[in-house]
């Protein structure tokens, strides 16, 4: 991602006393409200199960926000390297936080960790660290629980040879695996085929085999330019990962997808994926990949191991400058040519920087795609439900991506202009509303819908009642009206998108059908208190209803 510095640019949901965000244009019925704080370059947000919001600042501070108060949860300014695009860029809350209290922070490391950013910053590395929230004070982490999952040493970390496209995002698989994305760590101001960062490959630092610049994205021995799938307990790769080599600690054993320049944000599509890590299906992942000169991309990762072509391909075209480059190994000749691009996956969305008629789909310019999140709540109008909201930092907009069941492009819906430089999105587990980071304003903002939303879908769509009772002490029921006999699928997902129970698929007669869940998981245990989603599918149409379980 381009530097955040503009000089370098090439129970919170219901109780928050928010102020309208200035100059944001959104569709009728929507309102954008700012939290009652400003932050110093906020970069990421994550919600705790009880609705408290975590806000990360690029310099290395994580705040916990409750209503109109905030408290520093973690302060790591001396360890975090805050220069250019580097810093604390991603945070995550464990899906089982209520029992294990685990939190995850992804950041670039100040090599000497002395709190002085400019004395030793040209070459660096990044790490992933886990902490537990304190058992005695929920507003701070217990520093004694610190565990480095990736990057204990320079050689074990993510290589960062320039101030741009370093580490990127954290996302949860449906199976409890942790997805970690990282940029190629190369230079953005010239073709980088290696040899530009001798200090990065000094003794005890990054392996000299990685001295191939942007081509690290093509080398499975490097963590850079990749989407990793790791065990959050250990930081190791799973045996079922596509490039597992027998050593779960090796870099290639952690790789799930590769060939990306700066996969800055990753979002899992709700309702996809398995619940058992042994099934090796963390779900369908949408990745916003920041381009170099001409294109901004959104990739969809549906299967293990795809190669998205960077640096040999950008957008849907071959990149002649990198095709002519001569790295020490892993050059463009090994993945295809501009004449035959079939050796890599094409982006679902490719937005041209300068000519909107060349974009896929046509009509939108790209600048710096920040990626986004899926809206899975029930308060927004139907056209926005289960859709992917994403932003562009330099173009300062938010759009909604519409794809079909096979994740093929259908359309882009304009949503917000003058958004305040969006760089991260999150979903409030209590209200279902989307929140986003407006880094240009130093704010976190909530997107609310104030209009009237029909409970029932429009004609021709699946007609599903709300869950009842809601909140529930255990069981819920829903009803569906069928015009003819149809096959019906019914399942329940937790707020992390994991399927916890599923009814046997069955054929239902025409008329009113009652669907019931008794409040137990498929293993027969009582489901814990929390937010859940009932999803029903009939004849290719799928709808969900959100409900709260209170034990």
Coordinates of C-alpha atoms in Angstrom, one line a residue:
X1 CA 0.0 0.0 0.0
X2 CA 1.2 3.5 -0.7
X3 CA 2.5 5.4 2.4
X4 CA -0.2 6.6 4.8
X5 CA 1.6 9.9 5.0
X6 CA -0.2 12.2 2.7
X7 CA 3.1 13.9 1.7
X8 CA 4.3 10.5 0.4
X9 CA 1.0 9.5 -1.2
X10 CA 1.8 8.1 -5.1
X11 CA -22.2 -2.9 23.8
X12 CA -20.9 -0.1 21.5
X13 CA -23.6 -0.4 18.8
X14 CA -26.6 1.1 20.6
X15 CA -25.1 3.2 23.3
X16 CA -22.4 5.1 21.4
X17 CA -22.8 8.9 21.4
X18 CA -21.6 9.4 17.8
X19 CA -21.4 12.5 15.7
X20 CA -22.2 12.7 11.9
X21 CA -19.1 12.2 9.8
X22 CA -18.5 15.3 7.6
X23 CA -18.8 15.3 3.8
X24 CA -19.6 11.6 3.4
X25 CA -22.2 11.0 0.6
X26 CA -24.2 7.7 1.1
X27 CA -27.5 6.4 -0.3
X28 CA -30.7 7.7 1.1
X29 CA -31.6 6.2 4.4
X30 CA -28.0 5.6 5.5
X31 CA -26.0 7.7 8.0
X32 CA -22.3 7.6 8.7
X33 CA -21.4 8.5 12.3
X34 CA -18.0 9.0 13.9
X35 CA -16.9 7.6 17.3
X36 CA -16.3 10.5 19.8
X37 CA -12.5 10.2 19.4
X38 CA -9.8 10.9 17.0
X39 CA -6.9 8.5 16.7
X40 CA -3.3 8.9 15.5
X41 CA -3.4 7.1 12.2
X42 CA -5.8 4.3 13.0
X43 CA -5.2 1.3 10.8
X44 CA -7.4 -1.6 12.0
X45 CA -10.4 -2.5 14.1
X46 CA -11.8 -5.7 15.7
X47 CA -14.8 -6.3 17.9
X48 CA -14.8 -8.3 21.1
X49 CA -17.9 -10.6 21.5
X50 CA -19.5 -8.2 24.0
X51 CA -19.4 -5.4 21.5
X52 CA -16.4 -3.6 22.8
X53 CA -14.3 -2.3 19.9
X54 CA -10.5 -2.6 19.5
X55 CA -8.8 0.2 17.5
X56 CA -5.2 -0.1 16.4
X57 CA -3.0 2.9 15.8
X58 CA -0.2 2.6 13.3
X59 CA 2.4 3.6 15.8
X60 CA 1.8 0.6 18.0
X61 CA -1.1 1.3 20.4
X62 CA -4.3 -0.7 20.6
X63 CA -7.3 0.9 22.4
X64 CA -10.4 -0.7 23.7
X65 CA -13.5 1.5 23.2
X66 CA -16.6 1.1 25.4
X67 CA -19.4 3.6 24.7
X68 CA -17.8 7.0 25.1
X69 CA -14.6 5.9 26.9
X70 CA -11.4 4.3 25.6
X71 CA -8.4 2.8 27.3
X72 CA -5.0 1.7 26.0
X73 CA -5.1 -2.1 25.8
X74 CA -1.6 -2.6 24.5
X75 CA 1.3 -0.2 24.0
X76 CA 4.1 -1.5 21.8
X77 CA 5.5 1.7 20.4
X78 CA 9.1 0.8 21.1
X79 CA 8.8 -2.5 19.3
X80 CA 6.7 -1.3 16.4
X81 CA 8.5 0.4 13.4
X82 CA 6.2 3.3 12.4
X83 CA 7.6 4.6 9.1
X84 CA 6.0 4.9 5.6
X85 CA 3.5 2.0 5.3
X86 CA 5.0 0.1 8.1
X87 CA 3.6 -0.2 11.6
X88 CA 0.8 -2.0 13.4
X89 CA -1.5 -2.8 10.5
X90 CA -3.8 -5.7 11.7
X91 CA -5.4 -7.0 14.8
X92 CA -7.7 -10.0 15.4
X93 CA -9.8 -11.4 18.2
X94 CA -9.9 -15.2 18.6
X95 CA -13.2 -16.8 17.8
X96 CA -13.0 -18.5 21.2
X97 CA -12.1 -15.3 23.0
X98 CA -14.7 -15.8 25.7
X99 CA -12.8 -18.9 26.9
X100 CA -9.2 -18.2 25.9
X101 CA -9.0 -14.4 25.8
X102 CA -6.5 -14.5 22.9
X103 CA -5.7 -11.4 20.8
X104 CA -3.4 -11.2 17.8
X105 CA -1.3 -8.3 16.5
X106 CA 0.6 -8.1 13.2
X107 CA 3.2 -5.4 12.8
X108 CA 6.6 -4.4 11.4
X109 CA 9.4 -4.6 14.0
X110 CA 11.8 -1.7 14.8
X111 CA 15.1 -3.7 14.4
X112 CA 16.6 -2.3 17.6
X113 CA 13.3 -1.6 19.3
X114 CA 14.6 1.6 21.0
X115 CA 11.6 3.7 20.2
X116 CA 13.6 5.8 17.7
X117 CA 12.1 5.2 14.3
X118 CA 14.7 6.8 12.0
X119 CA 18.0 5.4 13.3
X120 CA 17.7 1.9 11.8
X121 CA 14.7 1.6 9.6
X122 CA 15.7 1.0 6.0
X123 CA 15.6 -2.7 6.2
X124 CA 13.4 -4.5 8.7
X125 CA 11.1 -7.5 9.3
X126 CA 7.6 -8.1 10.6
X127 CA 6.0 -10.5 13.1
X128 CA 2.8 -11.9 14.4
X129 CA 2.3 -11.8 18.2
X130 CA -0.4 -13.3 20.5
X131 CA -1.4 -12.1 23.9
X132 CA -4.2 -12.9 26.4
X133 CA -6.4 -10.2 27.8
X134 CA -5.9 -9.9 31.5
X135 CA -8.1 -12.1 33.7
X136 CA -8.3 -9.3 36.3
X137 CA -8.7 -6.3 34.0
X138 CA -10.4 -6.9 30.7
X139 CA -9.2 -3.5 29.3
X140 CA -5.5 -4.5 29.2
X141 CA -3.4 -7.5 27.9
X142 CA -1.4 -9.6 30.3
X143 CA 2.2 -8.9 29.0
X144 CA 3.4 -12.2 30.6
X145 CA 1.3 -14.1 28.0
X146 CA 3.2 -12.8 25.0
X147 CA 3.8 -15.5 22.3
X148 CA 5.5 -14.7 19.0
X149 CA 3.8 -17.0 16.4
X150 CA 5.8 -15.8 13.4
X151 CA 9.0 -13.6 13.4
X152 CA 10.7 -14.5 16.7
X153 CA 13.9 -13.6 14.9
X154 CA 14.7 -11.5 11.8
X155 CA 15.3 -14.6 9.7
X156 CA 11.9 -16.1 10.7
X157 CA 9.9 -13.0 10.0
X158 CA 8.4 -11.3 7.0
X159 CA 11.2 -9.6 5.0
X160 CA 10.7 -5.8 4.5
X161 CA 13.1 -4.2 2.2
X162 CA 11.3 -0.9 1.6
X163 CA 8.7 1.2 3.4
X164 CA 5.8 -0.1 1.4
X165 CA 3.7 -3.2 1.1
X166 CA 4.8 -5.0 4.3
X167 CA 2.5 -7.1 6.4
X168 CA -1.2 -6.7 5.7
X169 CA -4.2 -8.6 7.3
X170 CA -5.6 -11.1 9.7
X171 CA -8.8 -13.1 9.1
X172 CA -10.4 -16.2 10.6
X173 CA -11.1 -19.3 8.6
X174 CA -14.4 -21.1 9.3
X175 CA -12.3 -23.9 10.7
X176 CA -10.6 -21.8 13.3
X177 CA -7.4 -21.4 11.2
X178 CA -5.8 -18.0 11.1
X179 CA -5.2 -16.4 7.7
X180 CA -2.3 -14.0 7.5
X181 CA -1.5 -11.9 4.4
X182 CA 1.8 -10.0 3.6
X183 CA 3.1 -7.9 0.8
X184 CA 6.2 -8.6 -1.3
X185 CA 8.3 -6.2 0.8
X186 CA 9.9 -4.8 -2.4
X187 CA 10.5 -1.3 -3.7
X188 CA 7.6 0.6 -5.3
X189 CA 9.6 3.3 -7.1
X190 CA 11.4 1.0 -9.5
X191 CA 11.5 -2.6 -10.8
X192 CA 12.9 -4.6 -8.0
X193 CA 14.4 -7.9 -9.0
X194 CA 16.8 -8.0 -6.0
X195 CA 20.1 -6.5 -5.2
X196 CA 18.6 -3.2 -3.8
X197 CA 18.7 -4.1 -0.1
X198 CA 22.1 -5.5 0.9
X199 CA 21.4 -4.7 4.6
X200 CA 18.3 -6.9 4.5
X201 CA 20.4 -10.0 3.8
X202 CA 23.3 -9.4 6.1
X203 CA 24.4 -12.3 8.4
X204 CA 21.7 -13.4 10.8
X205 CA 19.0 -11.4 8.9
X206 CA 16.8 -12.5 6.0
X207 CA 17.9 -15.6 4.0
X208 CA 19.9 -14.4 0.9
X209 CA 17.8 -16.8 -1.2
X210 CA 15.0 -14.1 -0.8
X211 CA 17.1 -11.4 -2.4
X212 CA 14.9 -11.4 -5.5
X213 CA 12.8 -8.3 -4.7
X214 CA 9.2 -8.5 -5.9
X215 CA 9.8 -12.0 -7.1
X216 CA 9.5 -13.2 -3.5
X217 CA 5.8 -13.3 -4.2
X218 CA 6.6 -16.3 -6.6
X219 CA 9.0 -18.1 -4.3
X220 CA 7.3 -20.4 -1.8
X221 CA 10.4 -20.3 0.4
X222 CA 9.5 -16.7 1.3
X223 CA 6.5 -15.5 3.4
X224 CA 6.2 -12.3 1.3
X225 CA 3.5 -11.8 -1.3
X226 CA 1.4 -14.6 0.3
X227 CA -1.7 -15.5 2.1
X228 CA -0.8 -17.9 4.9
X229 CA -3.0 -20.4 6.7
X230 CA -1.6 -21.2 10.2
X231 CA -2.6 -22.9 13.4
X232 CA -3.2 -20.0 15.8
X233 CA -2.0 -22.1 18.7
X234 CA 1.5 -22.6 17.3
X235 CA 2.0 -20.4 14.2
X236 CA 2.7 -23.5 12.2
X237 CA 1.3 -24.6 8.9
X238 CA -1.3 -27.4 8.6
X239 CA -0.4 -30.7 7.0
X240 CA -3.3 -30.2 4.5
X241 CA -1.9 -26.9 3.2
X242 CA -1.2 -27.1 -0.5
X243 CA 2.6 -26.8 -0.3
X244 CA 3.2 -28.6 2.9
X245 CA 6.7 -30.2 2.8
X246 CA 6.6 -32.3 6.0
X247 CA 8.0 -29.5 8.2
X248 CA 5.1 -27.4 9.6
X249 CA 7.6 -24.6 10.6
X250 CA 8.8 -24.1 7.0
X251 CA 7.6 -21.1 5.1
X252 CA 6.1 -23.1 2.2
X253 CA 4.1 -25.2 4.6
X254 CA 2.2 -22.2 5.7
X255 CA 1.3 -20.9 2.3
X256 CA -2.4 -21.0 1.1
X257 CA -2.2 -18.6 -1.9
X258 CA 0.6 -16.6 -3.5
X259 CA 1.7 -14.2 -6.3
X260 CA 0.2 -11.0 -4.7
X261 CA 1.8 -7.6 -4.4
X262 CA 0.1 -6.2 -1.3
X263 CA -3.0 -8.2 -0.2
X264 CA -3.9 -5.5 2.3
X265 CA -7.2 -6.8 3.5
X266 CA -8.8 -10.3 3.5
X267 CA -12.5 -11.2 4.2
X268 CA -14.1 -14.6 4.4
X269 CA -17.4 -15.0 2.8
X270 CA -20.0 -15.9 5.4
X271 CA -21.4 -19.4 5.2
X272 CA -18.4 -20.9 3.4
X273 CA -15.9 -23.3 4.6
X274 CA -15.7 -26.3 6.9
X275 CA -15.5 -26.4 10.7
X276 CA -12.8 -29.0 11.1
X277 CA -9.2 -27.8 10.2
X278 CA -8.5 -31.4 8.9
X279 CA -10.9 -30.7 6.1
X280 CA -8.6 -28.0 4.8
X281 CA -11.4 -25.7 3.8
X282 CA -11.2 -22.3 5.6
X283 CA -13.8 -20.8 3.3
X284 CA -13.9 -18.5 0.3
X285 CA -11.7 -15.5 0.8
X286 CA -11.9 -12.1 -0.9
X287 CA -8.6 -10.3 -1.1
X288 CA -8.0 -6.6 -1.9
X289 CA -4.6 -6.5 -3.6
X290 CA -3.0 -3.1 -4.1
X291 CA -1.4 -2.7 -7.5
X292 CA 1.7 -1.0 -8.8
X293 CA 1.3 1.4 -11.7
X294 CA -1.9 0.6 -13.5
X295 CA -4.3 -1.8 -11.8
X296 CA -6.1 -2.4 -8.5
X297 CA -7.4 -5.9 -7.9
X298 CA -9.8 -8.1 -5.9
X299 CA -8.9 -11.8 -5.8
X300 CA -11.2 -14.6 -4.8
X301 CA -9.5 -17.6 -3.1
X302 CA -11.9 -20.6 -3.4
X303 CA -9.4 -23.5 -3.5
X304 CA -5.9 -24.1 -2.0
X305 CA -2.8 -22.9 -3.8
X306 CA -3.8 -20.3 -6.4
X307 CA -1.0 -18.1 -7.9
X308 CA -2.2 -14.6 -8.8
X309 CA 0.8 -13.8 -10.9
X310 CA 2.5 -10.8 -9.4
X311 CA 5.0 -9.4 -10.3
X312 CA 4.8 -10.9 -13.8
X313 CA 1.1 -9.9 -14.1
X314 CA -0.8 -6.9 -12.9
X315 CA -4.6 -6.7 -13.4
X316 CA -5.4 -9.0 -16.3
X317 CA -2.2 -8.1 -18.3
X318 CA 1.4 -9.2 -18.4
X319 CA 3.8 -6.7 -16.9
X320 CA 6.6 -6.1 -19.5
X321 CA 9.0 -4.5 -17.1
X322 CA 9.0 -7.5 -14.8
X323 CA 9.0 -10.0 -17.7
X324 CA 12.3 -8.4 -18.8
X325 CA 13.8 -8.5 -15.3
X326 CA 16.4 -11.1 -14.3
X327 CA 16.2 -12.2 -10.7
X328 CA 18.5 -14.8 -9.4
X329 CA 15.6 -17.3 -9.6
X330 CA 11.8 -17.5 -10.0
X331 CA 11.5 -15.3 -13.0
X332 CA 8.4 -14.8 -15.2
X333 CA 9.3 -17.7 -17.4
X334 CA 8.2 -20.2 -14.8
X335 CA 4.6 -19.0 -14.5
X336 CA 3.5 -18.0 -18.0
X337 CA 3.8 -15.2 -20.5
X338 CA 1.7 -12.3 -21.6
X339 CA 0.6 -14.4 -24.6
X340 CA -0.4 -17.3 -22.3
X341 CA -1.6 -16.0 -18.9
X342 CA -3.5 -19.2 -18.1
X343 CA -0.7 -20.2 -15.6
X344 CA -2.1 -17.8 -13.0
X345 CA -5.5 -16.8 -11.6
X346 CA -7.2 -13.7 -12.9
X347 CA -8.6 -11.1 -10.5
X348 CA -12.4 -11.0 -10.2
X349 CA -12.2 -7.2 -10.2
X350 CA -9.5 -5.2 -11.9
X351 CA -9.8 -1.4 -11.7
X352 CA -7.7 0.7 -14.0
X353 CA -6.0 3.7 -12.4
X354 CA -6.6 6.1 -15.3
X355 CA -9.2 4.8 -17.8
X356 CA -12.4 3.6 -16.3
X357 CA -13.6 2.0 -19.6
X358 CA -10.7 -0.5 -19.2
X359 CA -11.7 -1.5 -15.7
X360 CA -13.4 -4.8 -15.0
X361 CA -16.2 -3.9 -14.5
X362 CA -16.0 -0.8 -16.6
X363 CA -16.9 2.5 -15.1
X364 CA -14.8 2.8 -11.9
X365 CA -11.3 4.1 -11.3
X366 CA -9.0 2.4 -8.8
X367 CA -6.3 4.0 -6.7
X368 CA -5.3 2.0 -3.6
X369 CA -7.8 -0.8 -2.9
X370 CA -8.1 -1.4 0.9
X371 CA -10.3 -4.5 0.7
X372 CA -13.3 -4.8 3.0
X373 CA -15.8 -7.0 4.7
X374 CA -19.1 -8.8 4.1
X375 CA -22.3 -7.4 5.5
X376 CA -24.3 -10.3 7.0
X377 CA -26.8 -8.4 9.2
X378 CA -30.5 -7.7 8.6
X379 CA -30.9 -4.0 9.0
X380 CA -29.6 -2.8 5.7
X381 CA -31.8 -3.0 2.6
X382 CA -31.8 -6.3 0.7
X383 CA -29.5 -5.3 -2.1
X384 CA -26.7 -4.9 0.5
X385 CA -27.1 -8.1 2.4
X386 CA -24.4 -10.7 2.2
X387 CA -22.5 -8.3 -0.1
X388 CA -18.8 -7.4 0.0
X389 CA -18.2 -3.7 1.0
X390 CA -14.7 -2.4 0.2
X391 CA -12.9 0.9 0.0
X392 CA -10.3 2.7 -2.0
X393 CA -7.8 4.9 -0.1
X394 CA -6.8 7.4 -2.8
X395 CA -10.2 7.5 -4.6
X396 CA -11.9 7.9 -1.3
X397 CA -14.9 5.8 -2.0
X398 CA -16.7 2.7 -0.7
X399 CA -18.4 0.3 -3.1
X400 CA -20.3 -2.9 -2.9
X401 CA -19.3 -5.9 -4.9
X402 CA -22.0 -8.2 -6.2
X403 CA -21.0 -11.7 -7.1
X404 CA -22.9 -14.9 -7.9
X405 CA -22.8 -18.2 -6.1
X406 CA -19.6 -19.1 -8.0
X407 CA -18.1 -15.8 -6.9
X408 CA -18.1 -14.5 -10.5
X409 CA -18.5 -10.7 -11.0
X410 CA -22.0 -9.4 -11.4
X411 CA -21.7 -5.7 -10.7
X412 CA -20.3 -2.9 -8.5
X413 CA -22.7 -0.7 -6.6
X414 CA -21.4 2.8 -5.7
X415 CA -22.0 3.4 -1.9
X416 CA -20.0 6.2 -0.4
X417 CA -17.9 9.2 -1.7
X418 CA -15.7 11.4 0.5
X419 CA -15.3 8.5 2.9
X420 CA -12.3 9.9 4.7
X421 CA -9.7 7.5 3.2
X422 CA -11.0 4.1 4.2
X423 CA -8.4 1.4 5.1
X424 CA -10.2 -1.2 7.2
X425 CA -13.7 -2.5 8.0
X426 CA -15.4 -4.5 10.7
X427 CA -18.8 -5.8 11.8
X428 CA -20.4 -5.0 15.1
X429 CA -21.5 -8.3 16.6
X430 CA -24.5 -6.7 18.4
X431 CA -26.1 -4.5 15.8
X432 CA -24.7 -6.1 12.7
X433 CA -23.7 -2.6 11.4
X434 CA -20.5 -2.0 9.5
X435 CA -17.7 0.1 11.0
X436 CA -14.7 1.4 9.0
X437 CA -11.5 3.2 9.6
X438 CA -11.3 6.7 8.0
X439 CA -7.5 7.1 8.3
X440 CA -7.6 10.5 6.6
X441 CA -9.8 11.9 9.4
X442 CA -8.2 9.8 12.2
X443 CA -11.7 8.4 12.9
X444 CA -13.6 5.2 13.2
X445 CA -17.1 5.4 11.7
X446 CA -20.3 3.5 11.8
X447 CA -22.6 3.0 8.9
X448 CA -26.2 2.9 10.0
X449 CA -29.4 2.5 8.1
X450 CA -32.2 4.7 9.4
X451 CA -34.9 3.9 6.8
X452 CA -37.6 1.3 7.0
X453 CA -36.5 -2.2 6.0
X454 CA -39.1 -4.8 5.1
X455 CA -38.9 -8.0 7.1
X456 CA -39.9 -10.0 4.0
X457 CA -37.8 -10.0 0.8
X458 CA -39.4 -8.7 -2.3
X459 CA -41.4 -10.9 -4.7
X460 CA -39.4 -13.8 -6.2
X461 CA -37.0 -14.1 -3.3
X462 CA -37.0 -16.5 -0.4
X463 CA -39.6 -15.4 2.1
X464 CA -38.2 -16.2 5.6
X465 CA -39.6 -15.0 8.9
X466 CA -37.4 -13.5 11.7
X467 CA -36.1 -16.0 14.3
X468 CA -38.5 -16.3 17.3
X469 CA -38.0 -15.8 20.1
X470 CA -35.2 -13.3 19.8
X471 CA -33.3 -13.1 22.2
X472 CA -33.7 -16.7 23.0
X473 CA -32.8 -18.8 26.1
X474 CA -32.4 -21.8 23.9
X475 CA -34.5 -22.9 21.0
X476 CA -35.6 -20.8 18.0
X477 CA -38.1 -21.2 15.2
X478 CA -38.5 -19.7 11.8
X479 CA -41.2 -20.1 9.1
X480 CA -41.0 -20.1 5.4
X481 CA -43.8 -20.0 2.9
X482 CA -43.3 -22.2 -0.2
X483 CA -45.4 -21.8 -3.4
X484 CA -44.5 -25.4 -4.4
X485 CA -42.6 -28.4 -3.1
X486 CA -38.9 -27.6 -2.7
X487 CA -35.6 -28.9 -1.3
X488 CA -34.8 -27.0 1.9
X489 CA -31.4 -26.5 3.7
X490 CA -31.2 -25.1 7.2
X491 CA -28.1 -24.4 9.3
X492 CA -26.9 -22.2 12.1
X493 CA -23.6 -20.2 12.2
X494 CA -21.8 -18.4 14.9
X495 CA -20.7 -14.8 14.6
X496 CA -17.3 -16.0 13.3
X497 CA -19.1 -17.6 10.4
X498 CA -18.5 -21.2 11.6
X499 CA -21.3 -23.7 11.0
X500 CA -22.2 -25.1 14.4
X501 CA -25.3 -27.1 13.4
X502 CA -27.1 -28.2 10.3
X503 CA -30.4 -29.9 9.8
X504 CA -30.6 -32.8 7.3
X505 CA -31.6 -31.4 3.8
X506 CA -35.1 -32.4 3.0
X507 CA -37.9 -31.9 0.5
X508 CA -40.8 -29.8 1.9
X509 CA -44.3 -29.6 0.6
X510 CA -45.9 -26.4 -0.6
X511 CA -47.3 -24.1 2.2
X512 CA -45.9 -22.9 5.5
X513 CA -42.8 -24.8 6.8
X514 CA -41.6 -24.5 10.3
X515 CA -37.8 -24.7 10.9
X516 CA -36.6 -25.3 14.4
X517 CA -33.3 -25.4 16.2
X518 CA -33.0 -26.6 19.8
X519 CA -30.0 -24.6 20.8
X520 CA -27.4 -27.4 20.6
X521 CA -24.3 -27.9 18.4
X522 CA -24.0 -30.8 16.1
X523 CA -22.0 -32.6 18.8
X524 CA -25.0 -32.3 21.1
X525 CA -23.5 -29.6 23.4
X526 CA -25.4 -26.5 24.4
X527 CA -24.4 -23.6 22.3
X528 CA -22.9 -20.7 24.3
X529 CA -24.4 -17.3 24.6
X530 CA -23.8 -15.0 21.7
X531 CA -24.9 -13.8 18.3
X532 CA -25.9 -16.4 15.7
X533 CA -27.2 -16.5 12.1
X534 CA -29.9 -19.0 10.9
X535 CA -29.3 -19.6 7.1
X536 CA -32.0 -21.1 4.9
X537 CA -31.5 -22.1 1.3
X538 CA -34.3 -23.0 -1.1
X539 CA -33.9 -23.6 -4.9
X540 CA -30.7 -21.6 -5.2
X541 CA -31.9 -18.7 -3.0
X542 CA -30.3 -18.2 0.4
X543 CA -31.4 -15.9 3.3
X544 CA -30.2 -15.4 6.8
X545 CA -31.7 -14.2 10.1
X546 CA -29.7 -12.9 13.0
X547 CA -30.6 -13.8 16.6
X548 CA -29.1 -13.6 20.1
X549 CA -28.8 -16.6 22.4
X550 CA -28.8 -15.7 26.1
X551 CA -28.1 -18.6 28.5

